[in-house]
CSV table of C-alpha atoms and ligand atoms in Angstrom, one decimal:
chain,number,residue,atom,x,y,z
A,30,UNK,CA,-112.2,21.3,16.0
A,31,UNK,CA,-108.8,22.5,17.3
A,32,UNK,CA,-107.8,26.1,16.4
A,33,UNK,CA,-104.4,27.5,16.7
A,34,UNK,CA,-104.7,31.3,17.1
A,35,UNK,CA,-102.0,33.9,16.6
A,36,UNK,CA,-102.0,37.6,17.7
A,37,UNK,CA,-99.3,40.0,16.8
A,38,UNK,CA,-101.1,43.3,16.0
A,39,UNK,CA,-99.3,45.5,18.5
A,40,UNK,CA,-97.0,44.9,21.4
A,41,UNK,CA,-98.1,41.4,22.6
A,42,UNK,CA,-97.1,38.2,20.8
A,43,UNK,CA,-99.6,35.5,21.7
A,44,UNK,CA,-100.5,32.0,20.7
A,45,UNK,CA,-103.4,29.8,21.9
A,46,UNK,CA,-104.9,26.4,21.1
A,47,UNK,CA,-108.6,26.2,21.6
A,48,UNK,CA,-110.9,23.2,21.2
A,49,UNK,CA,-114.1,24.6,19.8
A,50,UNK,CA,-117.5,22.9,19.5
A,51,UNK,CA,-121.1,23.6,18.7
A,52,UNK,CA,-122.9,26.1,16.5
A,53,UNK,CA,-123.6,29.8,16.9
A,54,UNK,CA,-126.5,29.2,19.2
A,55,UNK,CA,-124.4,27.4,21.7
A,56,UNK,CA,-120.6,27.4,21.3
A,57,UNK,CA,-118.2,25.7,23.7
A,58,UNK,CA,-114.5,26.3,24.1
A,59,UNK,CA,-111.8,24.6,25.9
A,60,UNK,CA,-108.4,26.3,26.2
A,61,UNK,CA,-105.8,23.6,25.6
A,62,UNK,CA,-102.8,26.0,25.7
A,63,UNK,CA,-102.2,29.7,25.9
A,64,UNK,CA,-99.0,31.8,26.1
A,65,UNK,CA,-98.2,35.4,25.7
A,66,UNK,CA,-94.9,37.4,25.4
A,67,UNK,CA,-95.5,41.0,26.3
A,68,UNK,CA,-93.3,43.7,24.9
A,69,UNK,CA,-94.8,46.4,27.1
A,70,UNK,CA,-91.7,46.8,29.3
A,71,UNK,CA,-89.4,47.1,26.3
A,72,UNK,CA,-91.6,49.8,24.6
A,73,UNK,CA,-92.1,51.6,28.0
A,74,UNK,CA,-88.5,52.7,27.9
A,75,UNK,CA,-89.3,54.7,24.7
A,76,UNK,CA,-92.7,56.0,25.8
A,77,UNK,CA,-94.7,54.2,23.1
A,78,UNK,CA,-94.8,51.3,20.7
A,79,UNK,CA,-92.3,51.4,17.8
A,80,UNK,CA,-93.7,49.2,14.9
A,81,UNK,CA,-90.3,48.0,13.6
A,82,UNK,CA,-89.2,47.0,17.1
A,83,UNK,CA,-92.5,45.3,17.7
A,84,UNK,CA,-92.1,43.4,14.4
A,85,UNK,CA,-88.6,42.1,15.4
A,86,UNK,CA,-89.9,41.0,18.8
A,87,UNK,CA,-92.8,39.1,17.3
A,88,UNK,CA,-90.4,37.3,14.9
A,89,UNK,CA,-88.2,36.3,17.9
A,90,UNK,CA,-91.2,35.2,20.1
A,91,UNK,CA,-93.5,33.2,17.9
A,92,UNK,CA,-91.6,29.9,17.6
A,93,UNK,CA,-90.9,29.7,21.4
A,94,UNK,CA,-94.5,30.5,22.1
A,95,UNK,CA,-95.7,27.8,19.6
A,96,UNK,CA,-93.4,25.2,21.2
A,97,UNK,CA,-94.7,26.1,24.7
A,98,UNK,CA,-98.3,26.1,23.6
A,99,UNK,CA,-98.1,22.7,21.7
A,100,UNK,CA,-96.5,21.2,24.8
A,101,UNK,CA,-99.1,22.6,27.1
A,102,UNK,CA,-101.8,21.2,24.8
A,103,UNK,CA,-100.0,17.9,24.9
A,104,UNK,CA,-99.8,17.7,21.1
A,105,UNK,CA,-96.1,18.2,20.7
A,106,UNK,CA,-94.6,15.0,19.2
A,107,UNK,CA,-91.0,15.2,18.1
A,108,UNK,CA,-90.2,13.0,15.1
A,109,UNK,CA,-87.3,10.6,15.4
A,110,UNK,CA,-84.9,10.9,12.6
A,111,UNK,CA,-87.4,11.6,9.9
A,112,UNK,CA,-86.9,15.0,8.4
A,113,UNK,CA,-89.1,16.5,5.8
A,114,UNK,CA,-88.3,19.4,3.6
A,115,UNK,CA,-89.9,22.7,4.0
A,116,UNK,CA,-91.0,23.9,0.6
A,117,UNK,CA,-89.5,26.9,-1.2
A,118,UNK,CA,-92.9,28.6,-0.9
A,119,UNK,CA,-92.5,28.7,2.8
A,120,UNK,CA,-89.1,30.2,2.6
A,121,UNK,CA,-90.3,32.9,0.3
A,122,UNK,CA,-93.2,33.7,2.7
A,123,UNK,CA,-90.9,34.1,5.6
A,124,UNK,CA,-88.2,35.8,3.6
A,125,UNK,CA,-88.8,39.1,5.4
A,126,UNK,CA,-88.5,37.7,8.8
A,127,UNK,CA,-85.1,36.0,8.8
A,128,UNK,CA,-85.0,35.3,12.5
A,129,UNK,CA,-88.4,33.6,12.3
A,130,UNK,CA,-87.5,31.7,9.2
A,131,UNK,CA,-84.3,30.4,10.9
A,132,UNK,CA,-86.2,29.2,14.0
A,133,UNK,CA,-89.0,27.8,11.8
A,134,UNK,CA,-86.6,25.7,9.8
A,135,UNK,CA,-85.0,24.4,13.0
A,136,UNK,CA,-88.2,23.5,14.8
A,137,UNK,CA,-91.1,22.7,12.4
A,138,UNK,CA,-89.4,19.8,10.5
A,139,UNK,CA,-88.6,18.1,13.9
A,140,UNK,CA,-92.2,17.7,15.0
A,141,UNK,CA,-95.2,15.7,13.7
A,142,UNK,CA,-98.1,17.6,12.3
A,143,UNK,CA,-100.1,18.4,15.5
A,144,UNK,CA,-103.9,17.8,15.9
A,145,UNK,CA,-104.9,21.3,14.7
A,146,UNK,CA,-107.6,21.9,12.1
A,147,UNK,CA,-107.2,25.6,11.3
A,148,UNK,CA,-105.1,28.6,12.1
A,149,UNK,CA,-106.9,31.9,13.2
A,150,UNK,CA,-104.7,35.0,12.8
A,151,UNK,CA,-105.3,38.7,13.3
A,152,UNK,CA,-105.0,40.5,10.0
A,153,UNK,CA,-106.0,44.0,11.2
A,154,UNK,CA,-106.4,46.6,12.6
A,155,UNK,CA,-103.0,47.2,14.1
A,156,UNK,CA,-99.4,48.0,13.2
A,157,UNK,CA,-98.8,46.6,9.7
A,158,UNK,CA,-95.2,45.5,10.2
A,159,UNK,CA,-96.3,43.7,13.4
A,160,UNK,CA,-99.4,42.2,11.8
A,161,UNK,CA,-97.4,40.8,8.8
A,162,UNK,CA,-95.2,38.7,11.1
A,163,UNK,CA,-98.3,36.8,12.5
A,164,UNK,CA,-99.9,36.5,9.1
A,165,UNK,CA,-96.7,35.2,7.4
A,166,UNK,CA,-96.2,32.7,10.2
A,167,UNK,CA,-99.8,31.5,9.9
A,168,UNK,CA,-99.4,31.1,6.1
A,169,UNK,CA,-96.2,29.2,6.5
A,170,UNK,CA,-97.7,26.8,9.1
A,171,UNK,CA,-100.8,26.4,7.0
A,172,UNK,CA,-98.7,25.3,4.0
A,173,UNK,CA,-96.6,22.9,6.0
A,174,UNK,CA,-99.5,21.3,7.8
A,175,UNK,CA,-102.0,21.7,5.0
A,176,UNK,CA,-104.7,23.3,7.0
A,177,UNK,CA,-106.8,26.5,6.4
A,178,UNK,CA,-106.1,30.0,7.7
A,179,UNK,CA,-109.0,32.0,9.2
A,180,UNK,CA,-108.3,35.7,9.1
A,181,UNK,CA,-109.7,37.5,12.1
A,182,UNK,CA,-110.5,41.2,12.7
A,183,UNK,CA,-108.8,42.0,16.0
A,184,UNK,CA,-111.8,44.1,17.2
A,185,UNK,CA,-114.1,41.1,16.8
A,186,UNK,CA,-111.8,39.4,19.2
A,187,UNK,CA,-112.1,42.3,21.7
A,188,UNK,CA,-115.9,42.1,21.5
A,189,UNK,CA,-115.9,38.4,22.3
A,190,UNK,CA,-113.2,38.6,25.0
A,191,UNK,CA,-115.8,39.7,27.6
A,192,UNK,CA,-117.6,36.3,27.2
A,193,UNK,CA,-114.9,34.1,28.5
A,194,UNK,CA,-115.9,33.2,32.0
A,195,UNK,CA,-114.4,30.9,34.6
A,196,UNK,CA,-111.7,28.3,34.0
A,197,UNK,CA,-110.4,26.7,30.8
A,198,UNK,CA,-113.9,25.5,29.7
A,199,UNK,CA,-116.6,27.9,28.9
A,200,UNK,CA,-119.7,28.3,26.6
A,201,UNK,CA,-121.4,31.1,24.9
A,202,UNK,CA,-125.2,30.8,24.4
A,203,UNK,CA,-128.6,32.4,24.6
A,204,UNK,CA,-127.9,35.9,23.7
A,205,UNK,CA,-130.6,38.2,22.7
A,206,UNK,CA,-129.5,40.4,19.8
A,207,UNK,CA,-128.8,43.2,19.1
A,208,UNK,CA,-125.9,43.4,21.6
A,209,UNK,CA,-124.0,46.7,22.2
A,210,UNK,CA,-120.2,46.6,22.4
A,211,UNK,CA,-118.1,49.4,23.8
A,212,UNK,CA,-114.5,49.0,22.5
A,213,UNK,CA,-112.0,51.1,24.3
A,214,UNK,CA,-108.3,50.8,23.7
A,215,UNK,CA,-105.1,52.7,22.8
A,216,UNK,CA,-106.2,52.8,19.1
A,217,UNK,CA,-110.0,52.6,19.3
A,218,UNK,CA,-113.0,54.1,20.9
A,219,UNK,CA,-116.2,52.8,19.3
A,220,UNK,CA,-119.7,51.7,20.0
A,221,UNK,CA,-120.6,48.7,17.9
A,222,UNK,CA,-124.1,47.2,17.4
A,223,UNK,CA,-123.8,43.5,17.1
A,224,UNK,CA,-126.8,42.4,15.1
A,225,UNK,CA,-125.7,38.8,15.3
A,226,UNK,CA,-122.2,37.2,15.6
A,227,UNK,CA,-120.2,38.4,12.6
A,228,UNK,CA,-122.7,41.1,11.7
A,229,UNK,CA,-121.5,44.4,13.1
A,230,UNK,CA,-122.3,48.1,12.6
A,231,UNK,CA,-120.3,51.0,14.1
A,232,UNK,CA,-122.8,53.4,15.5
A,233,UNK,CA,-120.3,55.8,17.1
A,234,UNK,CA,-116.6,56.3,17.2
A,235,UNK,CA,-113.9,58.8,18.2
A,236,UNK,CA,-113.4,61.7,15.9
A,237,UNK,CA,-109.8,62.1,17.0
A,238,UNK,CA,-107.9,60.4,19.8
A,239,UNK,CA,-108.8,57.1,21.3
A,240,UNK,CA,-109.6,57.2,25.0
A,241,UNK,CA,-106.5,55.0,25.8
A,242,UNK,CA,-104.3,57.3,23.8
A,243,UNK,CA,-105.7,60.3,25.8
A,244,UNK,CA,-104.9,58.4,29.0
A,245,UNK,CA,-101.4,57.8,27.7
A,246,UNK,CA,-100.8,61.4,26.6
A,247,UNK,CA,-102.1,62.9,29.8
A,248,UNK,CA,-99.9,60.5,31.8
A,249,UNK,CA,-96.9,61.7,29.8
A,250,UNK,CA,-97.8,65.3,30.7
A,251,UNK,CA,-97.8,64.3,34.3
A,252,UNK,CA,-94.5,62.6,33.9
A,253,UNK,CA,-95.9,59.2,34.5
A,254,UNK,CA,-94.5,56.2,32.6
A,255,UNK,CA,-96.1,54.4,29.6
A,256,UNK,CA,-98.6,52.9,29.4
A,257,UNK,CA,-100.3,55.7,31.1
A,258,UNK,CA,-103.8,54.3,31.7
A,259,UNK,CA,-103.0,52.2,34.8
A,260,UNK,CA,-100.8,55.0,36.1
A,261,UNK,CA,-103.6,57.7,35.9
A,262,UNK,CA,-106.1,55.3,37.4
A,263,UNK,CA,-103.7,54.6,40.3
A,264,UNK,CA,-102.9,58.3,40.9
A,265,UNK,CA,-106.6,59.2,40.7
A,266,UNK,CA,-107.4,56.4,43.2
A,267,UNK,CA,-104.8,57.7,45.7
A,268,UNK,CA,-107.2,60.5,46.7
A,269,UNK,CA,-109.6,57.9,48.1
A,270,UNK,CA,-107.5,56.8,51.0
A,271,UNK,CA,-105.6,58.9,53.4
A,272,UNK,CA,-102.6,56.5,53.4
A,273,UNK,CA,-102.3,57.1,49.7
A,274,UNK,CA,-102.7,53.4,49.0
A,275,UNK,CA,-105.0,52.2,46.2
A,276,UNK,CA,-106.4,48.8,47.0
A,277,UNK,CA,-105.3,46.1,44.6
A,278,UNK,CA,-102.5,48.1,42.9
A,279,UNK,CA,-99.1,47.0,44.2
A,280,UNK,CA,-96.4,47.4,41.5
A,281,UNK,CA,-95.1,51.0,41.7
A,282,UNK,CA,-95.0,53.2,44.8
A,283,UNK,CA,-98.1,55.3,45.3
A,284,UNK,CA,-97.4,59.0,45.4
A,285,UNK,CA,-97.5,60.7,48.8
A,286,UNK,CA,-100.6,62.7,49.4
A,287,UNK,CA,-99.5,66.0,50.8
A,288,UNK,CA,-100.6,67.3,54.2
A,289,UNK,CA,-103.9,69.1,53.8
A,290,UNK,CA,-105.5,66.0,52.2
A,291,UNK,CA,-108.9,67.7,51.9
A,292,UNK,CA,-107.5,70.7,50.2
A,293,UNK,CA,-107.4,69.4,46.7
A,294,UNK,CA,-107.4,72.3,44.3
A,295,UNK,CA,-110.7,72.5,42.3
A,296,UNK,CA,-110.0,71.3,38.8
A,297,UNK,CA,-112.6,71.2,36.1
A,298,UNK,CA,-112.2,69.6,32.7
A,299,UNK,CA,-114.7,69.5,29.8
A,300,UNK,CA,-116.9,66.4,29.0
A,301,UNK,CA,-116.4,66.6,25.2
A,302,UNK,CA,-119.5,65.8,23.1
A,303,UNK,CA,-121.4,64.5,26.0
A,304,UNK,CA,-124.6,66.1,24.7
A,305,UNK,CA,-123.8,65.9,21.0
A,306,UNK,CA,-126.9,63.9,20.2
A,307,UNK,CA,-125.0,61.2,18.4
A,308,UNK,CA,-122.7,58.4,19.6
A,309,UNK,CA,-119.4,59.8,18.6
A,310,UNK,CA,-116.6,60.7,21.0
A,311,UNK,CA,-113.7,63.2,21.0
A,312,UNK,CA,-110.8,63.0,23.5
A,313,UNK,CA,-108.3,65.3,21.9
A,314,UNK,CA,-109.9,68.4,23.4
A,315,UNK,CA,-109.9,66.9,26.8
A,316,UNK,CA,-106.2,66.2,26.5
A,317,UNK,CA,-105.6,69.8,25.3
A,318,UNK,CA,-107.6,71.1,28.2
A,319,UNK,CA,-105.2,69.3,30.6
A,320,UNK,CA,-102.2,70.8,28.7
A,321,UNK,CA,-103.6,74.4,29.2
A,322,UNK,CA,-104.3,73.7,32.8
A,323,UNK,CA,-100.7,72.5,33.3
A,324,UNK,CA,-99.4,75.6,31.7
A,325,UNK,CA,-101.5,77.7,33.9
A,326,UNK,CA,-100.6,75.9,37.1
A,327,UNK,CA,-96.8,75.7,36.5
A,328,UNK,CA,-94.9,73.3,38.8
A,329,UNK,CA,-97.3,70.9,40.3
A,330,UNK,CA,-97.5,69.5,43.8
A,331,UNK,CA,-98.7,65.9,44.3
A,332,UNK,CA,-102.2,67.0,45.4
A,333,UNK,CA,-102.6,69.0,42.1
A,334,UNK,CA,-101.4,66.0,40.1
A,335,UNK,CA,-103.9,63.7,41.9
A,336,UNK,CA,-106.7,66.2,41.3
A,337,UNK,CA,-105.9,66.4,37.6
A,338,UNK,CA,-105.7,62.6,37.2
A,339,UNK,CA,-109.0,62.2,39.0
A,340,UNK,CA,-110.8,64.9,37.1
A,341,UNK,CA,-109.5,63.5,33.8
A,342,UNK,CA,-110.6,60.0,34.7
A,343,UNK,CA,-114.0,61.3,35.8
A,344,UNK,CA,-114.4,63.2,32.5
A,345,UNK,CA,-113.5,60.1,30.4
A,346,UNK,CA,-115.8,57.8,32.6
A,347,UNK,CA,-118.8,60.2,32.3
A,348,UNK,CA,-118.6,60.6,28.6
A,349,UNK,CA,-118.1,56.8,27.9
A,350,UNK,CA,-120.9,55.9,30.3
A,351,UNK,CA,-123.4,58.5,29.1
A,352,UNK,CA,-123.0,57.6,25.4
A,353,UNK,CA,-123.0,53.9,26.0
A,354,UNK,CA,-126.2,54.0,28.0
A,355,UNK,CA,-127.9,56.3,25.5
A,356,UNK,CA,-127.0,53.9,22.7
A,357,UNK,CA,-128.2,50.9,24.8
A,358,UNK,CA,-131.6,52.5,25.3
A,359,UNK,CA,-132.0,53.7,21.8
A,360,UNK,CA,-131.2,50.3,20.3
A,361,UNK,CA,-133.1,48.4,23.1
A,362,UNK,CA,-130.2,46.1,23.8
A,363,UNK,CA,-130.3,43.6,26.7
A,364,UNK,CA,-126.5,43.0,26.8
A,365,UNK,CA,-123.4,45.3,26.7
A,366,UNK,CA,-120.0,43.8,26.1
A,367,UNK,CA,-117.0,46.0,26.9
A,368,UNK,CA,-113.5,45.2,25.5
A,369,UNK,CA,-110.0,46.7,25.0
A,370,UNK,CA,-107.2,47.7,27.3
A,371,UNK,CA,-109.1,50.6,28.9
A,372,UNK,CA,-111.9,48.2,30.0
A,373,UNK,CA,-109.4,47.2,32.8
A,374,UNK,CA,-110.1,50.6,34.4
A,375,UNK,CA,-111.8,50.1,37.8
A,376,UNK,CA,-113.7,53.3,37.8
A,377,UNK,CA,-115.0,52.9,34.3
A,378,UNK,CA,-116.1,49.4,35.2
A,379,UNK,CA,-117.9,50.2,38.4
A,380,UNK,CA,-119.7,53.3,36.8
A,381,UNK,CA,-120.8,51.3,33.8
A,382,UNK,CA,-122.0,48.4,35.9
A,383,UNK,CA,-124.0,50.7,38.1
A,384,UNK,CA,-125.6,52.5,35.1
A,385,UNK,CA,-126.4,49.2,33.3
A,386,UNK,CA,-127.9,47.7,36.5
A,387,UNK,CA,-130.2,50.7,36.8
A,388,UNK,CA,-131.6,49.9,33.3
A,389,UNK,CA,-131.7,46.1,34.0
A,390,UNK,CA,-129.1,45.5,31.2
A,391,UNK,CA,-126.5,42.8,31.5
A,392,UNK,CA,-123.0,44.0,31.1
A,393,UNK,CA,-119.8,41.9,30.7
A,394,UNK,CA,-116.1,42.8,31.0
A,395,UNK,CA,-113.1,40.7,30.1
A,396,UNK,CA,-111.5,38.7,32.9
A,397,UNK,CA,-108.1,39.6,34.2
A,398,UNK,CA,-105.6,39.4,31.4
A,399,UNK,CA,-108.2,39.4,28.6
A,400,UNK,CA,-108.7,43.1,28.3
A,401,UNK,CA,-105.2,43.5,26.8
A,402,UNK,CA,-104.4,41.9,23.4
A,403,UNK,CA,-104.5,38.2,23.6
A,404,UNK,CA,-104.9,35.2,21.3
A,405,UNK,CA,-107.8,33.5,23.2
A,406,UNK,CA,-110.2,36.1,21.8
A,407,UNK,CA,-108.7,35.6,18.3
A,408,UNK,CA,-109.4,31.9,18.5
A,409,UNK,CA,-113.0,32.5,19.7
A,410,UNK,CA,-113.6,35.0,16.8
A,411,UNK,CA,-111.8,32.6,14.4
A,412,UNK,CA,-114.3,29.9,15.3
A,413,UNK,CA,-117.3,32.2,14.8
A,414,UNK,CA,-115.8,33.2,11.5
A,415,UNK,CA,-115.4,29.5,10.6
A,416,UNK,CA,-119.1,28.9,11.5
A,417,UNK,CA,-120.3,31.8,9.5
A,418,UNK,CA,-119.2,30.0,6.4
A,419,UNK,CA,-118.0,33.2,4.8
A,420,UNK,CA,-116.1,32.9,1.6
A,421,UNK,CA,-112.8,31.0,2.2
A,422,UNK,CA,-110.0,33.5,1.8
A,423,UNK,CA,-107.2,33.0,-0.7
A,424,UNK,CA,-104.2,32.4,1.5
A,425,UNK,CA,-101.9,33.9,-1.2
A,426,UNK,CA,-103.7,37.2,-1.3
A,427,UNK,CA,-104.2,37.6,2.5
A,428,UNK,CA,-102.7,40.9,3.6
A,429,UNK,CA,-102.2,42.9,6.8
A,430,UNK,CA,-104.8,45.7,7.0
A,431,UNK,CA,-103.7,48.3,9.5
A,432,UNK,CA,-106.9,50.3,9.5
A,433,UNK,CA,-109.4,47.5,9.1
A,434,UNK,CA,-112.8,48.6,10.3
A,435,UNK,CA,-115.2,46.3,12.1
A,436,UNK,CA,-118.1,45.2,9.9
A,437,UNK,CA,-115.9,45.4,6.8
A,438,UNK,CA,-113.6,43.0,5.2
A,439,UNK,CA,-110.7,43.1,2.7
A,440,UNK,CA,-110.8,39.5,1.9
B,502,KG4,O1,-106.3,47.1,23.9
B,502,KG4,P1,-104.9,47.5,24.3
B,502,KG4,O2,-104.1,46.5,25.2
B,502,KG4,O3,-104.0,47.8,23.1
B,502,KG4,C1,-104.5,48.5,21.9
B,502,KG4,O4,-104.4,49.8,22.0
B,502,KG4,O5,-105.0,47.8,21.0
B,502,KG4,O6,-105.1,48.9,25.1
B,502,KG4,C2,-104.0,49.6,25.6
B,502,KG4,C3,-104.5,50.9,26.2
B,502,KG4,C4,-103.4,51.9,26.6
B,502,KG4,O7,-103.7,53.1,26.1
B,502,KG4,C5,-103.4,51.8,28.1
B,502,KG4,O8,-103.0,53.0,28.7
B,502,KG4,C6,-104.9,51.6,28.4
B,502,KG4,O9,-105.2,50.6,27.4
B,502,KG4,N1,-105.1,51.0,29.7
B,502,KG4,C7,-105.9,51.7,30.6
B,502,KG4,C8,-105.8,50.8,31.8
B,502,KG4,N2,-105.1,49.7,31.5
B,502,KG4,C9,-104.7,49.8,30.2
B,502,KG4,N3,-106.5,52.8,30.6
B,502,KG4,C10,-107.1,53.2,31.7
B,502,KG4,N4,-107.2,52.5,32.9
B,502,KG4,C11,-106.5,51.3,32.9
B,502,KG4,N5,-106.5,50.6,34.1
B,503,ZN,ZN1,-106.3,45.4,21.0
């Protein structure tokens, strides 16, 4: 079957078309089209994501993305002269997104119904105004094309994102359950036990800030731009080479390492809850410890900044690795799947890979571009949801759920 998937939970608008085949034991995917419009640069000017601004951007982006993706999938067929009327129902659904409605009415009646069997859409967790745009767009298309909507939990997508390997064609098979998933993003830090696909249990989660949020806040304290994760990682890495260059990171200039390179000031930050005996996390204390340290140090030189970034990243890495490995051993898992924006962090990756290798556990990370929010993972999760034959949701009552938890449903 062909699935059109839509992601609009935060600051990325994304649309993909996946051809999906097989059952839960062996599932094959082919990406027919995939496009993303990132708002990261826009929000960076304000130091964070503004929900209403994100909503407006999604409303502007979705039709152009759809057009591009249908074209890429070679299923865009303009109709010659025949126009059909878009029902009043659709106009009511898109009433709150006037810009999207206008573009919808201009474009959709001018194309034939494409070869798409279902629409997968993120319905939570995320920013509700942003989620609503994707959901309403999915509903409107589903009515016009008379196909079902498959509501997807965004975090299920992040779990599956680590399983896309190689080019446009890939398969998922032969997993021994339970699997452990570590989800680390700007909004989440959780350890999820995957008993089988679509059967999830949170075994540990952050009690306060998410790890990505802590990266972003510490970056702000160090006067680094948003999003702070990649900036901290780059700054921390600059202590590794005398030239101040971090391999593989090109975009912004790397800060100068001041003369006495070896004389980095000793900085020690806590490893919150590392020995708490459960699988929960806490990152707000770590962030506050950085704040106190900054107050104590006053104006920072570059070496001090680098030392703080490095120690903060070390602390986050150690806590995440320690809890993940303890959970993996306790639940006797053979596979760990890591997902979410923070999974792009090089040090966290290499440390987790080393720890997993020692225990002979397989570990998978998302390929480049799939650790951030994307619609490929939503299409994959949508197909698994379709295969699970869970109750068909009523499209009329489908709602955005900002704080949707993995393993639960509001349908
Ligand atoms: O999953 P994501 O794209 O969005 C959600 O929060 O759902 O994650 C974004 C988060 C931000 O906090 C960002 O700073 C962090 O991921 N991040 C990183 C890195 N790249 C992105 N954190 C640490 N190291 C990175 N290389
Ligand atoms: Zn996400």
